[in-house]
Every structure is written in C-alpha cells, then in structure tokens.
C-alpha cells in the first residue's frame, strides 16, 4: 500500500507558530525532506522530533522527486518542509507534489504559516482579491513583467531580498507611479517585526536612510479601476441594428 506525501508548513519566525498537527505528522513520518537540513534541525530539536532527515532543495529536486515518489509508492510516509513557511510558495515543493499527484499518491497539505498572509492582512490594503508575484525575475523579463502589472487593480504581493529592496521600490515607483501606496513587512513573527507604510517614494526614501535586514514582503496598492464608457440602451440597439443590416 502506498504511503502519503505530507506538505508541512513551518514557522516563518516565532517557533510557537508551529501547529500541534504539524508536530505530530513530523514525529510519525518515516522520512522528512528539508530544504536545508541544518536550518530544519534547529526546529526539529526544539520539538524533540527525531525522524530521518534528508535534503530536498531547488538544486536537487529534479533528480530526487522521482526517487521520493518510488519510496512513497513502496509504503513510506514522507513529510516535506522548507526553511520557513509553506513548501511550494517560492520554495521547493511544486515538482514533488506534481510528480506524486500524477501517480495517484495521496498528498495532504497542512494549513499553516505563509509569510505573505500576515503581511497582506496587516497592510491595510484590500485582501479579498490579490495578485501574488513572489520574487520577480532579476534580469530578463523583469521590466516586461512590471509593465504588465502597472494596470493590475488587485493588491500586489512580492517577496524581496533586503539587499535589493530600495532598488525594487524605485522600480515600482517608476512603473506604477511614485504616489502608489505600499507596505513593507519585515521580519514577520520575529522580535524585530516591522511594517513600514506610505507611498512608494516615501518608503523607498526611508530605507535609503535605514538599511533593511531580514525577510521582506512588499504589498503594493492596486491600480485604480479605469472608468468604462457606458452606452445607453438606445445607442446599443442602434449599433446592433446597424450590424444586422
């Protein structure tokens, strides 16, 4: 009988954000796959989880996904974790899930920590509809993607490195307009958590003077809805009649 692939979120900051179910699944799993075994060992030791640990990251996932699939088909229950947050969200995981799903293997994804959710909710911008972009391309295709997003009316969500934050905010101001609102969330769920809100110009200016550190999520206000031309019913009927002549 085939085993199960568990996708297990881990805390993005405070270790207390781990769920009871996540702890149980990791303790019961035959094998735990980790993005970085050194990072994950700290978490596992904290919760006295002593399961077998192997690496599964973006540099080896194409090679290991098929082998892991075969081990699950042979009966192993495997849990996948990343350094922080939910695997598959800007972290390794998608390829393994797809490989297993294609073979009919049961995939159970536990709900839990994902950095962009608290950043979005805390931003003050609409969170009923949003567009998650994760990390933008560093070079090829970056400007094209920004131009495409300039008229996106949904709230925009990006991940970014602290070393590129100022330059990214400056590019957003260039493509979206310097007066567009944004919120930069830094070190979510950690001791020095910070949310800096304002226009793109203002927030970029702040971080030019205050060097950012830690994990960063950028929330950008969506573009205003464009006014659509409203046609009267009479005008619509007139055009329809013309088309049928």
mmCIF file of C-alpha atoms in Angstrom, residues 117-230:
data_model
loop_
_atom_site.group_PDB
_atom_site.id
_atom_site.type_symbol
_atom_site.label_atom_id
_atom_site.label_comp_id
_atom_site.label_asym_id
_atom_site.label_seq_id
_atom_site.Cartn_x
_atom_site.Cartn_y
_atom_site.Cartn_z
ATOM 1 C CA UNK A 117 -0.684 36.331 4.506
ATOM 2 C CA UNK A 118 0.062 38.344 7.699
ATOM 3 C CA UNK A 119 1.882 40.951 5.576
ATOM 4 C CA UNK A 120 -1.182 41.364 3.357
ATOM 5 C CA UNK A 121 -3.727 41.475 6.174
ATOM 6 C CA UNK A 122 -1.631 43.957 8.168
ATOM 7 C CA UNK A 123 -1.044 46.253 5.185
ATOM 8 C CA UNK A 124 -4.443 47.909 5.255
ATOM 9 C CA UNK A 125 -4.961 47.288 1.531
ATOM 10 C CA UNK A 126 -7.824 45.168 0.170
ATOM 11 C CA UNK A 127 -7.167 41.472 0.734
ATOM 12 C CA UNK A 128 -10.352 39.980 -0.705
ATOM 13 C CA UNK A 129 -8.670 39.857 -4.140
ATOM 14 C CA UNK A 130 -4.913 39.950 -4.601
ATOM 15 C CA UNK A 131 -2.124 39.007 -7.015
ATOM 16 C CA UNK A 132 0.833 37.059 -5.583
ATOM 17 C CA UNK A 133 4.012 37.537 -7.637
ATOM 18 C CA UNK A 134 6.649 36.181 -5.252
ATOM 19 C CA UNK A 135 10.182 37.019 -6.399
ATOM 20 C CA UNK A 136 10.344 38.954 -9.673
ATOM 21 C CA UNK A 137 12.887 37.933 -12.335
ATOM 22 C CA UNK A 138 16.228 39.542 -11.537
ATOM 23 C CA UNK A 139 17.122 40.483 -15.086
ATOM 24 C CA UNK A 140 15.456 39.006 -18.165
ATOM 25 C CA UNK A 141 11.734 39.746 -18.266
ATOM 26 C CA UNK A 142 11.693 41.951 -15.156
ATOM 27 C CA UNK A 143 10.744 45.237 -16.831
ATOM 28 C CA UNK A 144 8.237 43.492 -19.080
ATOM 29 C CA UNK A 145 6.527 41.980 -16.037
ATOM 30 C CA UNK A 146 6.436 45.314 -14.214
ATOM 31 C CA UNK A 147 4.859 46.975 -17.251
ATOM 32 C CA UNK A 148 2.210 44.236 -17.334
ATOM 33 C CA UNK A 149 1.428 44.740 -13.648
ATOM 34 C CA UNK A 150 1.125 48.542 -13.864
ATOM 35 C CA UNK A 151 -2.628 48.370 -14.531
ATOM 36 C CA UNK A 152 -3.355 45.435 -12.184
ATOM 37 C CA UNK A 153 -6.198 46.553 -9.914
ATOM 38 C CA UNK A 154 -5.755 43.822 -7.319
ATOM 39 C CA UNK A 155 -3.402 44.271 -4.376
ATOM 40 C CA UNK A 156 0.084 43.123 -5.418
ATOM 41 C CA UNK A 157 2.370 40.947 -3.290
ATOM 42 C CA UNK A 158 6.116 40.499 -3.766
ATOM 43 C CA UNK A 159 8.991 38.832 -1.929
ATOM 44 C CA UNK A 160 12.341 40.605 -1.952
ATOM 45 C CA UNK A 161 15.837 40.474 -0.528
ATOM 46 C CA UNK A 162 16.832 43.331 1.816
ATOM 47 C CA UNK A 163 19.824 43.997 -0.449
ATOM 48 C CA UNK A 164 17.533 44.748 -3.407
ATOM 49 C CA UNK A 165 14.651 46.383 -1.559
ATOM 50 C CA UNK A 166 15.423 50.042 -2.310
ATOM 51 C CA UNK A 167 16.101 49.410 -5.990
ATOM 52 C CA UNK A 168 12.881 47.392 -6.284
ATOM 53 C CA UNK A 169 10.810 50.139 -4.641
ATOM 54 C CA UNK A 170 12.386 52.657 -7.022
ATOM 55 C CA UNK A 171 11.420 50.482 -9.994
ATOM 56 C CA UNK A 172 7.887 50.134 -8.652
ATOM 57 C CA UNK A 173 7.664 53.929 -8.403
ATOM 58 C CA UNK A 174 8.886 54.204 -11.991
ATOM 59 C CA UNK A 175 6.366 51.733 -13.402
ATOM 60 C CA UNK A 176 3.407 52.134 -11.018
ATOM 61 C CA UNK A 177 3.770 55.810 -10.078
ATOM 62 C CA UNK A 178 5.632 57.266 -7.104
ATOM 63 C CA UNK A 179 2.383 58.068 -5.309
ATOM 64 C CA UNK A 180 1.111 54.476 -5.300
ATOM 65 C CA UNK A 181 0.677 53.178 -1.760
ATOM 66 C CA UNK A 182 2.682 50.304 -0.339
ATOM 67 C CA UNK A 183 3.529 48.466 2.859
ATOM 68 C CA UNK A 184 6.856 46.755 3.520
ATOM 69 C CA UNK A 185 6.649 43.978 6.099
ATOM 70 C CA UNK A 186 9.960 42.893 7.593
ATOM 71 C CA UNK A 187 10.862 40.035 9.945
ATOM 72 C CA UNK A 188 7.281 38.773 10.286
ATOM 73 C CA UNK A 189 6.609 36.927 13.555
ATOM 74 C CA UNK A 190 10.098 37.723 14.844
ATOM 75 C CA UNK A 191 11.336 40.003 17.618
ATOM 76 C CA UNK A 192 12.003 42.989 15.358
ATOM 77 C CA UNK A 193 8.910 42.730 13.148
ATOM 78 C CA UNK A 194 8.237 45.979 11.299
ATOM 79 C CA UNK A 195 5.592 47.317 8.920
ATOM 80 C CA UNK A 196 6.513 50.478 7.031
ATOM 81 C CA UNK A 197 3.558 52.052 5.179
ATOM 82 C CA UNK A 198 3.326 55.024 2.809
ATOM 83 C CA UNK A 199 3.808 55.867 -0.851
ATOM 84 C CA UNK A 200 6.428 54.030 -2.862
ATOM 85 C CA UNK A 201 8.504 57.199 -2.911
ATOM 86 C CA UNK A 202 8.276 57.725 0.844
ATOM 87 C CA UNK A 203 9.045 54.126 1.786
ATOM 88 C CA UNK A 204 11.981 53.957 -0.649
ATOM 89 C CA UNK A 205 13.329 57.158 0.886
ATOM 90 C CA UNK A 206 13.038 55.681 4.394
ATOM 91 C CA UNK A 207 15.028 52.581 3.512
ATOM 92 C CA UNK A 208 17.728 54.614 1.810
ATOM 93 C CA UNK A 209 18.406 56.048 5.261
ATOM 94 C CA UNK A 210 17.666 52.911 7.280
ATOM 95 C CA UNK A 211 19.331 49.753 5.975
ATOM 96 C CA UNK A 212 16.761 46.935 5.858
ATOM 97 C CA UNK A 213 17.519 43.479 7.237
ATOM 98 C CA UNK A 214 15.731 40.149 7.324
ATOM 99 C CA UNK A 215 12.940 38.566 5.304
ATOM 100 C CA UNK A 216 10.786 41.073 3.397
ATOM 101 C CA UNK A 217 7.307 41.122 1.862
ATOM 102 C CA UNK A 218 6.199 44.120 -0.219
ATOM 103 C CA UNK A 219 2.492 44.875 -0.546
ATOM 104 C CA UNK A 220 1.571 47.372 -3.277
ATOM 105 C CA UNK A 221 -1.792 49.066 -3.675
ATOM 106 C CA UNK A 222 -3.639 48.007 -6.822
ATOM 107 C CA UNK A 223 -4.122 50.417 -9.717
ATOM 108 C CA UNK A 224 -7.365 52.420 -9.711
ATOM 109 C CA UNK A 225 -10.204 50.950 -11.749
ATOM 110 C CA UNK A 226 -10.445 52.528 -15.193
ATOM 111 C CA UNK A 227 -13.753 54.167 -15.986
ATOM 112 C CA UNK A 228 -15.613 52.285 -18.666
ATOM 113 C CA UNK A 229 -17.716 54.032 -21.260
ATOM 114 C CA UNK A 230 -21.397 53.410 -20.575
#
